[in-house]
PDB file of C-alpha atoms in Angstrom:
ATOM      1  CA  GLN A 215      27.184  63.394 -73.387  1.00 76.00           C
ATOM      2  CA  MET A 216      30.269  61.655 -74.687  1.00 85.00           C
ATOM      3  CA  GLN A 217      30.127  58.160 -76.178  1.00 92.00           C
ATOM      4  CA  LEU A 218      33.275  56.234 -77.077  1.00 95.00           C
ATOM      5  CA  ALA A 219      33.669  53.157 -79.291  1.00 95.00           C
ATOM      6  CA  GLU A 220      36.973  51.294 -79.577  1.00 97.00           C
ATOM      7  CA  SER A 221      38.174  48.993 -82.354  1.00 97.00           C
ATOM      8  CA  GLY A 222      41.400  47.472 -83.657  1.00 97.00           C
ATOM      9  CA  GLY A 223      42.173  44.922 -80.974  1.00 96.00           C
ATOM     10  CA  GLY A 224      43.329  41.409 -81.713  1.00 97.00           C
ATOM     11  CA  SER A 225      46.178  38.936 -81.416  1.00 98.00           C
ATOM     12  CA  VAL A 226      49.731  39.527 -82.568  1.00 98.00           C
ATOM     13  CA  GLN A 227      53.135  37.930 -82.050  1.00 98.00           C
ATOM     14  CA  ALA A 228      55.791  39.635 -79.952  1.00 98.00           C
ATOM     15  CA  GLY A 229      57.523  42.375 -81.908  1.00 98.00           C
ATOM     16  CA  GLY A 230      54.462  43.083 -84.009  1.00 98.00           C
ATOM     17  CA  SER A 231      52.208  46.123 -84.184  1.00 98.00           C
ATOM     18  CA  LEU A 232      48.556  47.039 -83.716  1.00 98.00           C
ATOM     19  CA  ARG A 233      46.634  50.294 -84.001  1.00 98.00           C
ATOM     20  CA  LEU A 234      43.658  50.906 -81.746  1.00 98.00           C
ATOM     21  CA  SER A 235      40.960  53.405 -82.706  1.00 98.00           C
ATOM     22  CA  CYS A 236      38.342  55.175 -80.590  1.00 97.00           C
ATOM     23  CA  VAL A 237      35.512  57.085 -82.247  1.00 95.00           C
ATOM     24  CA  ALA A 238      33.904  59.793 -80.101  1.00 92.00           C
ATOM     25  CA  SER A 239      30.347  61.055 -80.539  1.00 88.00           C
ATOM     26  CA  GLY A 240      29.858  64.653 -81.624  1.00 66.00           C
ATOM     27  CA  ASP A 241      32.652  67.190 -81.454  1.00 63.00           C
ATOM     28  CA  SER A 242      32.666  68.074 -77.763  1.00 72.00           C
ATOM     29  CA  TRP A 243      35.687  65.788 -77.345  1.00 75.00           C
ATOM     30  CA  ARG A 244      37.835  68.497 -78.885  1.00 77.00           C
ATOM     31  CA  SER A 245      37.782  70.354 -75.565  1.00 82.00           C
ATOM     32  CA  HIS A 246      38.521  67.191 -73.584  1.00 87.00           C
ATOM     33  CA  THR A 247      41.675  65.395 -72.654  1.00 93.00           C
ATOM     34  CA  MET A 248      41.773  61.812 -73.970  1.00 95.00           C
ATOM     35  CA  GLY A 249      43.520  58.723 -72.734  1.00 97.00           C
ATOM     36  CA  TRP A 250      44.171  55.041 -73.186  1.00 98.00           C
ATOM     37  CA  PHE A 251      44.150  52.694 -70.198  1.00 98.00           C
ATOM     38  CA  ARG A 252      44.686  48.963 -69.851  1.00 98.00           C
ATOM     39  CA  GLN A 253      43.680  46.299 -67.373  1.00 97.00           C
ATOM     40  CA  THR A 254      44.894  42.736 -66.833  1.00 92.00           C
ATOM     41  CA  ALA A 255      43.042  40.037 -64.908  1.00 86.00           C
ATOM     42  CA  ASP A 256      44.865  40.700 -61.628  1.00 83.00           C
ATOM     43  CA  LYS A 257      45.509  44.446 -61.816  1.00 84.00           C
ATOM     44  CA  LYS A 258      43.667  47.732 -61.545  1.00 86.00           C
ATOM     45  CA  ARG A 259      43.403  49.840 -64.660  1.00 91.00           C
ATOM     46  CA  GLU A 260      46.615  51.672 -65.414  1.00 96.00           C
ATOM     47  CA  GLY A 261      47.153  54.681 -67.616  1.00 98.00           C
ATOM     48  CA  VAL A 262      48.961  54.016 -70.884  1.00 98.00           C
ATOM     49  CA  ALA A 263      48.943  57.369 -72.676  1.00 98.00           C
ATOM     50  CA  SER A 264      47.058  60.666 -72.625  1.00 98.00           C
ATOM     51  CA  ILE A 265      46.716  63.661 -74.931  1.00 97.00           C
ATOM     52  CA  ASP A 266      45.286  67.113 -74.212  1.00 94.00           C
ATOM     53  CA  SER A 267      43.328  69.452 -76.483  1.00 89.00           C
ATOM     54  CA  ASP A 268      46.560  71.049 -77.714  1.00 90.00           C
ATOM     55  CA  GLY A 269      48.095  67.730 -78.709  1.00 92.00           C
ATOM     56  CA  ARG A 270      50.563  67.455 -75.846  1.00 94.00           C
ATOM     57  CA  THR A 271      51.114  63.859 -74.737  1.00 97.00           C
ATOM     58  CA  LEU A 272      52.061  61.846 -71.668  1.00 98.00           C
ATOM     59  CA  TYR A 273      53.124  58.189 -71.658  1.00 98.00           C
ATOM     60  CA  ALA A 274      53.515  55.563 -68.989  1.00 98.00           C
ATOM     61  CA  GLN A 275      57.116  54.429 -68.589  1.00 98.00           C
ATOM     62  CA  PRO A 276      56.561  50.824 -69.832  1.00 97.00           C
ATOM     63  CA  VAL A 277      55.324  52.022 -73.243  1.00 98.00           C
ATOM     64  CA  LYS A 278      57.593  55.014 -73.851  1.00 98.00           C
ATOM     65  CA  GLY A 279      59.272  54.762 -77.236  1.00 98.00           C
ATOM     66  CA  ARG A 280      56.908  52.011 -78.398  1.00 98.00           C
ATOM     67  CA  PHE A 281      53.374  53.467 -78.276  1.00 98.00           C
ATOM     68  CA  THR A 282      52.076  56.695 -79.825  1.00 98.00           C
ATOM     69  CA  ILE A 283      48.786  58.426 -78.992  1.00 98.00           C
ATOM     70  CA  ALA A 284      47.189  60.774 -81.531  1.00 97.00           C
ATOM     71  CA  ARG A 285      43.847  62.418 -82.227  1.00 94.00           C
ATOM     72  CA  ASP A 286      42.195  63.345 -85.529  1.00 92.00           C
ATOM     73  CA  THR A 287      39.617  66.130 -85.294  1.00 84.00           C
ATOM     74  CA  ALA A 288      38.052  65.577 -88.728  1.00 86.00           C
ATOM     75  CA  SER A 289      37.064  61.986 -87.928  1.00 90.00           C
ATOM     76  CA  ASN A 290      36.533  62.439 -84.164  1.00 89.00           C
ATOM     77  CA  THR A 291      38.963  59.580 -83.658  1.00 94.00           C
ATOM     78  CA  LEU A 292      41.609  58.841 -81.043  1.00 96.00           C
ATOM     79  CA  TYR A 293      44.384  56.414 -81.963  1.00 98.00           C
ATOM     80  CA  LEU A 294      46.943  54.322 -80.137  1.00 98.00           C
ATOM     81  CA  GLN A 295      49.721  53.013 -82.366  1.00 98.00           C
ATOM     82  CA  MET A 296      51.434  50.114 -80.601  1.00 98.00           C
ATOM     83  CA  ASN A 297      54.787  48.954 -81.957  1.00 98.00           C
ATOM     84  CA  SER A 298      57.337  46.411 -80.715  1.00 98.00           C
ATOM     85  CA  LEU A 299      54.621  44.701 -78.712  1.00 98.00           C
ATOM     86  CA  LYS A 300      55.593  42.471 -75.800  1.00 98.00           C
ATOM     87  CA  PRO A 301      53.651  39.671 -74.068  1.00 97.00           C
ATOM     88  CA  GLU A 302      53.353  41.922 -71.002  1.00 96.00           C
ATOM     89  CA  ASP A 303      51.299  44.356 -73.110  1.00 97.00           C
ATOM     90  CA  THR A 304      48.482  41.790 -73.166  1.00 97.00           C
ATOM     91  CA  ALA A 305      45.424  43.421 -71.592  1.00 98.00           C
ATOM     92  CA  MET A 306      42.007  44.900 -72.164  1.00 98.00           C
ATOM     93  CA  TYR A 307      42.522  48.415 -73.529  1.00 98.00           C
ATOM     94  CA  TYR A 308      40.053  51.233 -72.823  1.00 98.00           C
ATOM     95  CA  CYS A 309      39.539  54.623 -74.419  1.00 97.00           C
ATOM     96  CA  ALA A 310      38.616  57.452 -72.030  1.00 96.00           C
ATOM     97  CA  ALA A 311      37.749  61.173 -72.037  1.00 95.00           C
ATOM     98  CA  ASN A 312      37.794  63.825 -69.313  1.00 94.00           C
ATOM     99  CA  ASP A 313      36.849  67.509 -69.106  1.00 91.00           C
ATOM    100  CA  ILE A 314      40.083  68.589 -67.433  1.00 92.00           C
ATOM    101  CA  TRP A 315      43.676  67.405 -67.535  1.00 94.00           C
ATOM    102  CA  ILE A 316      44.403  64.633 -65.049  1.00 95.00           C
ATOM    103  CA  GLY A 317      47.145  62.872 -66.974  1.00 95.00           C
ATOM    104  CA  LEU A 318      47.228  59.119 -66.426  1.00 97.00           C
ATOM    105  CA  LEU A 319      45.045  59.050 -63.317  1.00 96.00           C
ATOM    106  CA  PRO A 320      42.108  56.600 -63.711  1.00 94.00           C
ATOM    107  CA  ASP A 321      39.369  59.113 -62.866  1.00 95.00           C
ATOM    108  CA  TYR A 322      38.172  59.969 -66.365  1.00 96.00           C
ATOM    109  CA  ASP A 323      34.494  60.833 -66.864  1.00 93.00           C
ATOM    110  CA  TYR A 324      33.761  58.740 -69.969  1.00 94.00           C
ATOM    111  CA  TRP A 325      34.867  55.243 -70.959  1.00 95.00           C
ATOM    112  CA  GLY A 326      34.572  52.897 -73.915  1.00 96.00           C
ATOM    113  CA  GLN A 327      33.752  49.208 -73.554  1.00 97.00           C
ATOM    114  CA  GLY A 328      37.321  48.057 -74.157  1.00 97.00           C
ATOM    115  CA  VAL A 329      39.117  45.900 -76.719  1.00 98.00           C
ATOM    116  CA  GLN A 330      41.313  42.874 -76.052  1.00 98.00           C
ATOM    117  CA  VAL A 331      44.966  42.921 -77.102  1.00 98.00           C
ATOM    118  CA  THR A 332      46.857  39.636 -76.872  1.00 98.00           C
ATOM    119  CA  VAL A 333      50.591  39.391 -77.571  1.00 98.00           C
ATOM    120  CA  SER A 334      52.091  35.914 -77.887  1.00 97.00           C
ATOM    121  CA  SER A 335      55.752  34.937 -77.650  1.00 93.00           C
TER     122      SER A 335
END
């Protein structure tokens, strides 16, 4: 079954950029839809961005125009490029995979352990 491992989190000042990576085990992920979610201390996980097997993408309104989701088949890696970061982007970010398209709904089958992103003003 699928295993996901995130990296690339850290601290950055407002206006800066970070790139998160998620390495998936095997190559079965190529038939899956992938997503990035985030969770703050007082909120449920919310969808950030998703990408299907054909490369089509969906973004949550708060990150549109600032974040970009992409997948690289050769390295079995999912990316989230985060630009123009704001303090409100501070959260634990999770990589996720699902067998069918469910967009930004939080019902994905497989999850990584999460990486912390902290944006200071």
